[in-house]
CSV table of C-alpha atoms in Angstrom, one decimal:
chain,number,residue,atom,x,y,z
S,6,MET,CA,9.7,2.7,-0.3
S,7,LEU,CA,11.5,0.3,2.0
S,8,ALA,CA,12.2,-2.3,-0.6
S,9,GLN,CA,13.5,0.2,-3.1
S,10,LEU,CA,16.1,1.1,-0.5
S,11,GLN,CA,17.5,-2.4,-0.7
S,12,CYS,CA,18.2,-1.8,-4.4
S,13,PHE,CA,19.9,1.5,-3.7
S,14,MET,CA,22.1,-0.1,-1.0
S,15,LYS,CA,24.1,-1.8,-3.7
S,16,LEU,CA,25.4,1.6,-4.7
S,17,VAL,CA,26.3,2.7,-1.2
S,18,GLU,CA,28.6,-0.1,0.1
S,19,PRO,CA,29.6,1.4,3.4
S,20,MET,CA,26.1,2.0,4.5
S,21,ARG,CA,24.9,-1.3,3.1
S,22,LYS,CA,27.2,-3.1,5.4
S,23,LEU,CA,25.7,-1.2,8.4
S,24,ILE,CA,22.0,-1.9,7.6
S,25,LEU,CA,20.3,-5.2,7.1
S,26,PHE,CA,16.8,-5.4,5.7
S,27,ALA,CA,14.7,-8.6,5.4
S,28,GLY,CA,11.4,-9.0,3.6
S,29,PHE,CA,8.8,-6.6,4.8
S,30,ALA,CA,10.5,-5.9,8.2
S,31,SER,CA,11.6,-2.5,9.3
S,32,ALA,CA,15.2,-1.5,9.2
S,33,ILE,CA,17.4,-1.9,12.2
S,34,VAL,CA,15.3,-4.4,14.0
S,35,VAL,CA,15.3,-4.1,17.8
S,36,SER,CA,13.5,-6.6,20.0
S,37,ALA,CA,10.4,-4.9,21.3
S,38,ALA,CA,10.3,-7.2,24.3
S,39,ALA,CA,13.9,-6.5,25.2
S,40,ALA,CA,13.4,-2.8,24.8
S,41,GLY,CA,10.2,-2.8,26.9
S,42,LEU,CA,8.2,-1.6,24.0
S,43,PRO,CA,4.6,-2.6,23.2
S,44,ALA,CA,4.3,-5.6,20.9
S,45,GLN,CA,1.6,-3.7,19.1
S,46,LEU,CA,0.5,-0.1,19.0
S,47,ASN,CA,-2.6,1.1,20.8
S,48,ALA,CA,-5.1,1.1,18.0
S,49,ASP,CA,-8.5,-0.2,19.0
S,50,PRO,CA,-8.7,-3.8,17.7
S,51,ALA,CA,-12.2,-3.1,16.5
S,52,ALA,CA,-10.9,-0.2,14.4
S,53,VAL,CA,-8.1,-2.3,13.0
S,54,ALA,CA,-10.7,-5.0,12.1
S,55,ARG,CA,-12.8,-2.4,10.3
S,56,TRP,CA,-9.8,-1.2,8.4
S,57,GLN,CA,-8.8,-4.8,7.5
S,58,SER,CA,-12.4,-5.5,6.3
S,59,ASN,CA,-12.0,-2.7,3.7
S,60,ARG,CA,-9.7,-5.0,1.8
S,61,PHE,CA,-8.9,-2.5,-1.0
S,62,GLY,CA,-7.2,0.9,-1.0
S,63,MET,CA,-5.5,3.5,-3.2
S,64,PHE,CA,-1.9,4.6,-2.7
S,65,ILE,CA,-1.2,8.0,-4.2
S,66,HIS,CA,2.4,9.2,-4.7
S,67,PHE,CA,2.4,12.8,-5.7
S,68,ASP,CA,4.8,15.8,-5.3
S,69,PRO,CA,7.0,18.1,-7.5
S,70,ALA,CA,9.0,15.1,-8.7
S,71,VAL,CA,6.2,14.5,-11.2
S,72,LEU,CA,7.7,17.4,-13.3
S,73,THR,CA,10.7,15.2,-14.2
S,74,GLY,CA,8.6,12.2,-15.3
S,75,LYS,CA,10.8,10.1,-13.0
S,76,GLU,CA,10.1,8.3,-9.8
S,77,ILE,CA,9.4,10.2,-6.6
S,78,SER,CA,12.5,10.8,-4.3
S,79,TRP,CA,14.5,7.9,-5.7
S,80,SER,CA,15.3,9.8,-8.8
S,81,ARG,CA,16.9,12.6,-6.8
S,82,ALA,CA,20.6,12.2,-7.7
S,83,GLY,CA,23.9,13.8,-7.4
S,84,GLU,CA,27.0,12.1,-8.8
S,85,ARG,CA,26.1,8.4,-9.0
S,86,ARG,CA,23.3,8.7,-6.4
S,87,ASP,CA,20.6,7.3,-8.6
S,88,ARG,CA,19.4,3.9,-7.5
S,89,ASP,CA,19.2,2.7,-11.2
S,90,GLU,CA,22.1,1.1,-12.9
S,91,HIS,CA,22.8,4.2,-15.0
S,92,PRO,CA,23.4,7.3,-13.0
S,93,THR,CA,22.3,9.5,-15.9
S,94,ASN,CA,18.7,8.4,-15.2
S,95,GLY,CA,18.7,10.6,-12.0
S,96,THR,CA,17.9,14.3,-11.6
S,97,PRO,CA,20.7,16.3,-10.1
S,98,ALA,CA,19.9,17.2,-6.5
S,99,SER,CA,20.2,20.9,-7.1
S,100,GLU,CA,17.6,20.6,-10.0
S,101,TYR,CA,15.4,18.2,-8.1
S,102,ASP,CA,15.2,20.4,-5.0
S,103,ALA,CA,14.2,23.4,-7.1
S,104,LEU,CA,11.3,21.7,-8.8
S,105,TYR,CA,8.8,23.3,-6.5
S,106,HIS,CA,9.3,26.6,-8.4
S,107,GLN,CA,7.5,25.1,-11.3
S,108,PHE,CA,5.0,22.8,-9.5
S,109,ASN,CA,1.5,24.0,-10.5
S,110,PRO,CA,-0.8,21.0,-11.1
S,111,THR,CA,-3.8,23.1,-12.1
S,112,ASN,CA,-5.9,20.1,-13.1
S,113,PHE,CA,-5.8,18.6,-9.7
S,114,ASP,CA,-9.3,17.7,-8.7
S,115,ALA,CA,-9.7,16.0,-5.3
S,116,HIS,CA,-13.3,15.2,-6.1
S,117,ALA,CA,-12.2,13.3,-9.2
S,118,TRP,CA,-9.5,11.4,-7.4
S,119,VAL,CA,-11.7,10.3,-4.6
S,120,LYS,CA,-14.5,9.4,-7.1
S,121,THR,CA,-12.1,7.3,-9.1
S,122,ALA,CA,-11.1,5.4,-5.9
S,123,LYS,CA,-14.7,4.9,-4.9
S,124,GLU,CA,-15.8,3.7,-8.3
S,125,THR,CA,-12.9,1.3,-8.4
S,126,GLY,CA,-14.2,-0.2,-5.1
S,127,MET,CA,-11.5,1.2,-2.9
S,128,LYS,CA,-12.4,2.1,0.6
S,129,TYR,CA,-9.4,4.2,1.7
S,130,ILE,CA,-6.7,6.4,0.3
S,131,VAL,CA,-3.1,6.7,1.5
S,132,PHE,CA,-1.6,10.0,0.3
S,133,THR,CA,2.1,11.0,0.5
S,134,ALA,CA,2.1,13.9,3.0
S,135,LYS,CA,5.9,13.9,2.9
S,136,HIS,CA,8.1,11.4,1.0
S,137,HIS,CA,11.9,10.9,1.4
S,138,ASP,CA,12.6,14.1,-0.6
S,139,GLY,CA,11.3,16.1,2.4
S,140,PHE,CA,8.7,18.1,0.5
S,141,ALA,CA,5.4,18.5,2.5
S,142,MET,CA,2.3,18.2,0.4
S,143,TYR,CA,0.2,20.4,2.6
S,144,ARG,CA,0.3,23.8,4.4
S,145,SER,CA,3.0,23.4,7.0
S,146,LYS,CA,4.0,26.2,9.3
S,147,VAL,CA,7.0,24.2,10.5
S,148,ASN,CA,9.0,24.4,7.3
S,149,PRO,CA,8.4,26.5,4.2
S,150,TYR,CA,9.4,23.6,1.9
S,151,ASN,CA,5.7,22.8,1.2
S,152,ALA,CA,3.0,22.9,-1.4
S,153,VAL,CA,1.4,26.1,-0.2
S,154,ASP,CA,4.3,28.3,0.6
S,155,ALA,CA,6.9,27.2,-1.9
S,156,THR,CA,5.0,26.7,-5.1
S,157,PRO,CA,3.1,28.9,-7.6
S,158,TRP,CA,0.2,26.5,-6.9
S,159,HIS,CA,-0.2,27.8,-3.3
S,160,HIS,CA,-2.6,24.9,-2.6
S,161,ASP,CA,-3.1,22.4,0.2
S,162,PRO,CA,-4.3,19.2,-1.6
S,163,ILE,CA,-4.7,17.3,1.7
S,164,ALA,CA,-7.4,19.8,2.8
S,165,ASP,CA,-9.3,19.1,-0.4
S,166,LEU,CA,-8.8,15.4,-0.1
S,167,ALA,CA,-10.0,15.4,3.5
S,168,ARG,CA,-13.2,17.2,2.5
S,169,GLU,CA,-13.9,14.9,-0.4
S,170,CYS,CA,-13.1,11.7,1.4
S,171,ARG,CA,-15.5,12.7,4.1
S,172,ARG,CA,-18.2,13.5,1.5
S,173,GLN,CA,-17.8,10.3,-0.4
S,174,GLY,CA,-17.3,8.0,2.5
S,175,ILE,CA,-13.6,7.1,1.9
S,176,GLN,CA,-11.0,6.9,4.7
S,177,LEU,CA,-8.0,9.2,4.2
S,178,CYS,CA,-4.7,8.1,5.5
S,179,PHE,CA,-1.2,9.7,5.4
S,180,TYR,CA,2.1,8.3,4.3
S,181,TYR,CA,4.9,10.1,6.2
S,182,SER,CA,8.7,9.5,5.8
S,183,GLN,CA,9.7,9.9,9.4
S,184,ASP,CA,13.4,9.2,9.1
S,185,LEU,CA,14.6,9.7,5.5
S,186,ASP,CA,14.5,13.4,4.5
S,187,TRP,CA,17.0,14.3,1.8
S,188,HIS,CA,16.3,18.0,2.1
S,189,HIS,CA,16.9,18.5,5.8
S,190,PRO,CA,20.6,18.4,6.8
S,191,ASP,CA,19.9,16.1,9.7
S,192,GLY,CA,17.6,13.7,7.9
S,193,ALA,CA,18.7,10.1,7.7
S,194,TRP,CA,21.0,8.8,5.0
S,195,ASN,CA,21.7,11.8,2.8
S,196,ASP,CA,25.5,12.1,3.6
S,197,TRP,CA,26.4,13.1,0.0
S,198,ASP,CA,24.9,16.5,0.4
S,199,TYR,CA,25.4,16.8,4.2
S,200,ALA,CA,28.3,15.4,6.2
S,201,LYS,CA,27.2,12.5,8.3
S,202,SER,CA,29.5,13.5,11.1
S,203,LYS,CA,27.6,16.7,11.5
S,204,LYS,CA,24.1,15.2,11.5
S,205,ASN,CA,21.9,15.5,14.5
S,206,PRO,CA,18.9,13.2,14.1
S,207,ASP,CA,17.3,14.3,17.3
S,208,ARG,CA,17.3,17.9,16.1
S,209,TYR,CA,15.6,16.8,12.9
S,210,LEU,CA,13.0,15.0,15.0
S,211,ARG,CA,12.5,18.0,17.2
S,212,GLU,CA,12.5,20.7,14.5
S,213,LYS,CA,10.5,19.0,11.7
S,214,VAL,CA,9.1,15.5,12.3
S,215,LEU,CA,7.2,16.0,15.6
S,216,PRO,CA,5.8,19.4,14.8
S,217,GLN,CA,4.7,18.3,11.3
S,218,LEU,CA,3.1,15.2,12.7
S,219,THR,CA,1.2,17.4,15.2
S,220,GLU,CA,0.0,19.5,12.2
S,221,LEU,CA,-1.1,16.4,10.3
S,222,LEU,CA,-2.9,14.9,13.2
S,223,THR,CA,-4.8,18.0,14.2
S,224,ASN,CA,-5.4,20.2,11.1
S,225,TYR,CA,-7.9,18.0,9.2
S,226,GLY,CA,-10.5,16.8,11.6
S,227,PRO,CA,-10.8,14.0,14.2
S,228,ASP,CA,-11.2,11.3,11.5
S,229,VAL,CA,-8.2,12.2,9.4
S,230,PRO,CA,-5.9,10.5,9.1
S,231,ALA,CA,-7.3,7.0,9.8
S,232,VAL,CA,-3.9,5.4,9.3
S,233,ILE,CA,-0.3,6.7,9.5
S,234,TRP,CA,1.9,4.9,6.9
S,235,TRP,CA,5.5,5.1,8.1
S,236,ASP,CA,8.4,4.1,5.8
S,237,THR,CA,12.1,3.2,5.8
S,238,PRO,CA,13.6,3.7,9.3
S,239,ILE,CA,17.4,3.9,9.4
S,240,ASP,CA,18.4,6.0,12.4
S,241,MET,CA,15.1,5.4,14.2
S,242,ASN,CA,16.3,4.0,17.5
S,243,PRO,CA,13.9,3.1,20.3
S,244,GLU,CA,14.2,6.5,21.9
S,245,ARG,CA,13.4,8.4,18.8
S,246,ALA,CA,10.6,6.1,17.8
S,247,GLY,CA,9.3,6.4,21.3
S,248,LYS,CA,9.0,10.2,21.0
S,249,ILE,CA,7.1,9.8,17.8
S,250,TYR,CA,4.9,7.2,19.3
S,251,ASP,CA,4.2,9.3,22.4
S,252,THR,CA,3.3,12.3,20.2
S,253,VAL,CA,0.9,10.3,18.1
S,254,GLU,CA,-0.7,8.6,21.2
S,255,LYS,CA,-1.3,11.9,22.9
S,256,LEU,CA,-3.1,13.4,19.9
S,257,ARG,CA,-4.7,10.4,18.4
S,258,PRO,CA,-4.6,7.3,20.7
S,259,ASP,CA,-7.0,5.4,18.4
S,260,ILE,CA,-5.0,5.8,15.2
S,261,ILE,CA,-3.8,2.8,13.2
S,262,MET,CA,-0.1,2.6,12.3
S,263,ASN,CA,1.8,0.2,10.1
S,264,ASN,CA,5.0,-1.7,11.1
S,265,ARG,CA,7.6,0.7,9.6
S,266,LEU,CA,8.0,3.1,12.4
S,267,GLY,CA,11.3,1.4,13.5
S,268,GLY,CA,13.0,1.3,16.9
S,269,GLY,CA,11.3,-2.0,17.8
S,270,TYR,CA,7.7,-0.9,17.4
S,271,LYS,CA,5.9,-3.6,15.6
S,272,GLY,CA,2.8,-1.6,14.6
S,273,ASP,CA,-0.8,-2.7,14.0
S,274,TYR,CA,-0.2,-4.5,10.7
S,275,VAL,CA,2.4,-6.0,8.4
S,276,THR,CA,3.4,-4.4,5.1
S,277,PRO,CA,4.9,-6.7,2.4
S,278,GLU,CA,5.7,-4.7,-0.8
S,279,GLN,CA,5.5,-5.5,-4.5
S,280,LYS,CA,4.7,-9.2,-3.7
S,281,ILE,CA,1.9,-11.4,-2.4
S,282,PRO,CA,3.1,-13.8,0.3
S,283,ALA,CA,2.5,-17.5,-0.5
S,284,LYS,CA,0.3,-18.1,2.6
S,285,GLY,CA,-0.3,-14.5,3.8
S,286,PHE,CA,0.3,-13.9,7.4
S,287,PRO,CA,-2.0,-16.1,9.4
S,288,GLY,CA,-3.1,-14.6,12.7
S,289,GLN,CA,-1.8,-11.1,11.7
S,290,ASP,CA,-3.4,-8.1,10.0
S,291,TRP,CA,-1.6,-7.2,6.8
S,292,GLU,CA,-1.6,-5.2,3.6
S,293,THR,CA,0.5,-5.5,0.5
S,294,CYS,CA,1.3,-2.3,-1.5
S,295,MET,CA,1.9,-2.7,-5.2
S,296,THR,CA,2.2,-0.5,-8.3
S,297,ILE,CA,0.1,-0.6,-11.5
S,298,ASN,CA,3.2,-0.4,-13.6
S,299,ASN,CA,6.7,-0.6,-12.0
S,300,THR,CA,6.9,2.8,-10.5
S,301,TRP,CA,5.8,4.6,-7.3
S,302,GLY,CA,4.6,7.9,-8.6
S,303,TYR,CA,4.5,9.2,-12.1
S,304,LYS,CA,7.2,8.0,-14.5
S,305,ARG,CA,6.8,9.1,-18.1
S,306,ASP,CA,8.5,6.2,-19.8
S,307,ASP,CA,7.2,3.3,-17.6
S,308,HIS,CA,4.5,1.7,-19.8
S,309,ASN,CA,4.8,-1.8,-18.2
S,310,TRP,CA,1.2,-1.7,-17.1
S,311,LYS,CA,-0.2,-4.7,-15.3
S,312,SER,CA,-3.4,-6.0,-17.0
S,313,ALA,CA,-6.8,-5.7,-15.4
S,314,GLN,CA,-6.8,-9.5,-15.1
S,315,THR,CA,-3.6,-9.4,-13.1
S,316,LEU,CA,-4.8,-6.7,-10.8
S,317,ILE,CA,-8.2,-8.3,-10.2
S,318,ARG,CA,-6.7,-11.7,-9.5
S,319,ASN,CA,-4.1,-10.1,-7.2
S,320,LEU,CA,-7.0,-8.6,-5.2
S,321,CYS,CA,-8.7,-12.0,-5.0
S,322,ASP,CA,-5.5,-13.7,-4.0
S,323,ILE,CA,-4.7,-11.2,-1.3
S,324,ALA,CA,-8.2,-11.3,0.1
S,325,SER,CA,-8.1,-15.1,0.2
S,326,LYS,CA,-5.1,-14.9,2.4
S,327,GLY,CA,-6.7,-12.4,4.8
S,328,GLY,CA,-4.9,-9.2,3.5
S,329,ASN,CA,-5.6,-5.8,2.1
S,330,TYR,CA,-4.5,-4.6,-1.4
S,331,LEU,CA,-3.0,-1.1,-1.5
S,332,LEU,CA,-2.7,-0.3,-5.2
S,333,ASN,CA,-0.7,2.7,-6.3
S,334,VAL,CA,-1.5,5.4,-8.8
S,335,GLY,CA,0.8,8.2,-9.9
S,336,PRO,CA,-0.9,11.4,-11.1
S,337,ASP,CA,1.1,13.4,-13.7
S,338,SER,CA,2.4,16.9,-13.4
S,339,THR,CA,-1.0,18.5,-14.1
S,340,GLY,CA,-2.7,16.4,-11.4
S,341,ILE,CA,-4.4,14.0,-13.7
S,342,ILE,CA,-4.3,10.2,-13.1
S,343,PRO,CA,-2.9,8.7,-16.4
S,344,GLN,CA,-5.5,7.1,-18.7
S,345,PRO,CA,-3.9,3.6,-18.7
S,346,GLU,CA,-4.3,3.6,-14.9
S,347,VAL,CA,-7.9,4.9,-15.1
S,348,GLU,CA,-8.8,2.2,-17.6
S,349,ARG,CA,-7.6,-0.5,-15.4
S,350,LEU,CA,-9.3,1.0,-12.3
S,351,GLU,CA,-12.5,1.1,-14.2
S,352,ALA,CA,-12.2,-2.6,-15.1
S,353,ILE,CA,-11.6,-3.4,-11.5
S,354,GLY,CA,-14.6,-1.3,-10.5
S,355,LYS,CA,-16.9,-3.1,-12.8
S,356,TRP,CA,-15.8,-6.5,-11.5
S,357,MET,CA,-16.2,-5.3,-7.9
S,358,GLN,CA,-19.8,-4.1,-8.5
S,359,VAL,CA,-20.8,-7.7,-9.3
S,360,ASN,CA,-18.4,-9.6,-7.0
S,361,GLY,CA,-17.4,-7.2,-4.2
S,362,GLU,CA,-19.4,-9.3,-1.7
S,363,ALA,CA,-16.7,-11.9,-1.9
S,364,ILE,CA,-14.0,-9.3,-1.0
S,365,TYR,CA,-15.3,-6.8,1.5
S,366,GLY,CA,-15.5,-8.0,5.1
S,367,SER,CA,-14.3,-11.4,4.1
S,368,SER,CA,-12.0,-13.7,5.9
S,369,ALA,CA,-9.3,-16.0,4.5
S,370,THR,CA,-9.8,-19.3,2.9
S,371,CYS,CA,-11.1,-22.2,4.9
S,372,PHE,CA,-9.2,-24.6,2.6
S,373,GLY,CA,-5.7,-23.7,1.7
S,374,GLU,CA,-4.8,-26.5,-0.7
S,375,GLU,CA,-5.9,-24.3,-3.7
S,376,LEU,CA,-2.8,-22.2,-3.0
S,377,GLY,CA,-0.4,-25.0,-3.8
S,378,LYS,CA,3.0,-25.3,-2.3
S,379,PRO,CA,5.1,-22.2,-1.9
S,380,VAL,CA,7.6,-21.8,-4.8
S,381,LYS,CA,10.4,-19.3,-5.6
S,382,ALA,CA,9.7,-16.4,-7.8
S,383,LYS,CA,10.7,-12.8,-8.4
S,384,ASP,CA,8.9,-9.9,-6.7
S,385,GLY,CA,8.3,-6.5,-8.2
S,386,TYR,CA,11.9,-5.5,-7.6
S,387,GLY,CA,13.3,-8.6,-9.2
S,388,ARG,CA,14.3,-10.2,-5.9
S,389,GLU,CA,13.6,-13.7,-4.8
S,390,THR,CA,10.5,-14.4,-2.8
S,391,MET,CA,8.0,-17.2,-2.2
S,392,VAL,CA,4.6,-17.3,-3.9
S,393,SER,CA,1.7,-19.6,-4.3
S,394,SER,CA,2.2,-22.2,-7.0
S,395,ALA,CA,-1.4,-22.8,-7.9
S,396,ASP,CA,-3.7,-20.3,-9.5
S,397,ASP,CA,-6.9,-22.1,-10.6
S,398,TRP,CA,-9.2,-20.6,-7.9
S,399,ARG,CA,-9.3,-18.8,-4.6
S,400,CYS,CA,-11.7,-18.8,-1.6
S,401,THR,CA,-12.9,-16.2,0.9
S,402,THR,CA,-15.4,-16.7,3.8
S,403,LYS,CA,-18.0,-15.0,5.8
S,404,PRO,CA,-20.3,-16.3,8.5
S,405,GLY,CA,-22.4,-19.0,6.9
S,406,LYS,CA,-20.9,-18.4,3.5
S,407,ILE,CA,-18.0,-19.6,1.3
S,408,TYR,CA,-17.0,-17.8,-1.8
S,409,ILE,CA,-15.2,-19.7,-4.5
S,410,ILE,CA,-13.5,-17.4,-7.0
S,411,ILE,CA,-12.7,-19.3,-10.1
S,412,PHE,CA,-9.9,-18.1,-12.4
S,413,LYS,CA,-9.8,-21.2,-14.7
S,414,TRP,CA,-13.3,-22.3,-15.6
S,415,PRO,CA,-13.6,-26.2,-15.6
S,416,ALA,CA,-14.0,-27.6,-19.1
S,417,THR,CA,-16.0,-30.5,-17.5
S,418,GLY,CA,-18.7,-28.2,-16.2
S,419,LYS,CA,-18.0,-29.6,-12.7
S,420,PHE,CA,-16.2,-27.9,-9.8
S,421,GLU,CA,-14.9,-30.3,-7.2
S,422,LEU,CA,-14.7,-29.0,-3.6
S,423,PRO,CA,-13.3,-31.9,-1.5
S,424,GLY,CA,-13.3,-32.0,2.3
S,425,LEU,CA,-16.2,-29.6,3.0
S,426,GLU,CA,-18.1,-31.2,5.9
S,427,SER,CA,-20.6,-28.3,6.6
S,428,LYS,CA,-24.0,-28.9,5.1
S,429,VAL,CA,-24.5,-26.9,1.9
S,430,THR,CA,-27.9,-25.3,1.7
S,431,LYS,CA,-27.5,-23.3,-1.5
S,432,ALA,CA,-25.0,-22.4,-4.3
S,433,SER,CA,-25.3,-19.5,-6.7
S,434,LEU,CA,-23.3,-17.3,-9.0
S,435,LEU,CA,-22.8,-13.7,-7.8
S,436,ALA,CA,-23.2,-12.7,-11.5
S,437,GLY,CA,-27.0,-12.6,-12.0
S,438,HIS,CA,-27.5,-14.5,-8.7
S,439,LYS,CA,-28.3,-17.6,-10.7
S,440,THR,CA,-28.7,-20.8,-8.5
S,441,VAL,CA,-26.5,-23.7,-9.5
S,442,GLU,CA,-27.0,-27.4,-8.7
S,443,PHE,CA,-24.7,-29.2,-6.4
S,444,ASP,CA,-24.2,-32.7,-5.1
S,445,GLN,CA,-22.8,-33.3,-1.6
S,446,THR,CA,-21.3,-36.5,-0.3
S,447,SER,CA,-19.2,-37.5,2.7
S,448,SER,CA,-16.1,-36.7,0.6
S,449,GLY,CA,-17.1,-33.2,-0.5
S,450,VAL,CA,-19.2,-31.1,-2.8
S,451,THR,CA,-19.5,-31.2,-6.6
S,452,ILE,CA,-21.0,-28.0,-8.2
S,453,SER,CA,-22.5,-28.1,-11.7
S,454,LEU,CA,-21.5,-25.0,-13.7
S,455,PRO,CA,-22.8,-23.4,-16.9
S,456,ALA,CA,-20.7,-24.0,-20.0
S,457,GLU,CA,-19.2,-20.6,-20.0
S,458,ALA,CA,-17.8,-18.5,-17.2
S,459,PRO,CA,-19.8,-15.4,-16.3
S,460,ASP,CA,-16.5,-13.5,-16.1
S,461,LYS,CA,-13.4,-14.5,-18.0
S,462,ILE,CA,-11.1,-13.0,-15.4
S,463,ALA,CA,-12.8,-14.3,-12.2
S,464,SER,CA,-16.2,-15.8,-11.5
S,465,VAL,CA,-17.6,-16.2,-8.0
S,466,ILE,CA,-19.8,-18.9,-6.6
S,467,CYS,CA,-21.5,-18.2,-3.2
S,468,ILE,CA,-22.0,-21.4,-1.2
S,469,GLN,CA,-24.3,-21.0,1.7
S,470,ILE,CA,-23.8,-23.5,4.6
S,471,ALA,CA,-25.6,-24.5,7.8
S,472,ASP,CA,-22.6,-23.7,10.0
S,473,LYS,CA,-21.5,-20.2,10.9
S,474,THR,CA,-17.9,-21.3,10.5
S,475,PRO,CA,-17.0,-23.8,7.7
S,476,ARG,CA,-16.0,-27.3,8.8
S,477,VAL,CA,-13.4,-28.8,6.5
S,478,ALA,CA,-11.9,-32.2,6.8
S,479,VAL,CA,-8.2,-32.1,7.7
S,480,LYS,CA,-6.2,-34.0,5.1
S,481,LYS,CA,-4.1,-36.7,6.7
């Protein structure tokens, strides 16, 4: 992942001095306007809006690295090449690159994976077609380093996922590492195995990236993938990015792409990672990707699981700021999603069955004061970021409706909503659809609540208003 690269840069001083990363932005930022590139890619705005309305998706990191019980790609290490503080945590490159000989996840069940995502309330899946280690998790005729030709499994999981996603009404999207490839001699960055002076990035693009993208965009039907999730551009200059863009546009001009292609291409949406921005990105489509524990992919000794409360409130927080939540799972070496992850997904699913109306197809808060002032905090990588300082409640909206998502149930039995000028016609709890009383004055609305919250994690009140768009007094 892009943000992980920042951590690893500390161990690679010469390269660190050459590359600057900031927030969610792509590496090697080039002005799109100066380069004559499109400010956005060519996805249909209506398609982007439909994707954004999904609000909730599943990220799946899965390839032979699961056999080590260490993180995908980033655990591939020669001498002092691990991104962790202790180089012994890594897997030697020669061992890592031979893992495919043992990769045989016989318990892989695409139906079960997709069913889990659907029952959690997720509307789309992003699957790692090729991560930085260069291993293709599908049948690729371009390079034999793939799940079908190189492993005893001899299986194409993407074919199964495409069928199941179509059957169960879930959008399937592909993660593809377009620049970093530590198995190919010309892939970006790996100059500890391959001399940088001999690298030819254009050859890598020509021999592997473009033909593999052609396979991924044509082999699984006209609706797959719905999104291409690029990651970590380093040598991706405007010319190389342009060749990728032209290939994708020729085959799938309607496809959605994130903002990590590089070379100055901004993409269709913004991708913060392991953090929730204090105010979101007003006026932009965005999605934050986060892990359930601390790891992308399966890591045997990472038991730092986020609670169901944290995950549900993250979803509410992100939706209230107009973003999507892409939550990662890491199936183990047999192809099973670990039970601690399943338990948390089940809890989210139960909450969504009752309260999903406040999430799907919603727009950002019409208030904003409930977020508090931005304050400094640490993101999922321990780096400084800015987050919301208040966490009592959140708000989402739909035409004629305001959803108040309460985290901290008022002990007074009263919820004050100052500044709402639109006439309230009804207020009710989504849990049980029980109507609640309210009192509206020129200064706002006071809602009378039952003594106990319907849900200890997050309870939702639906406020129906006479206006299509809420009118809220601007605080002077």
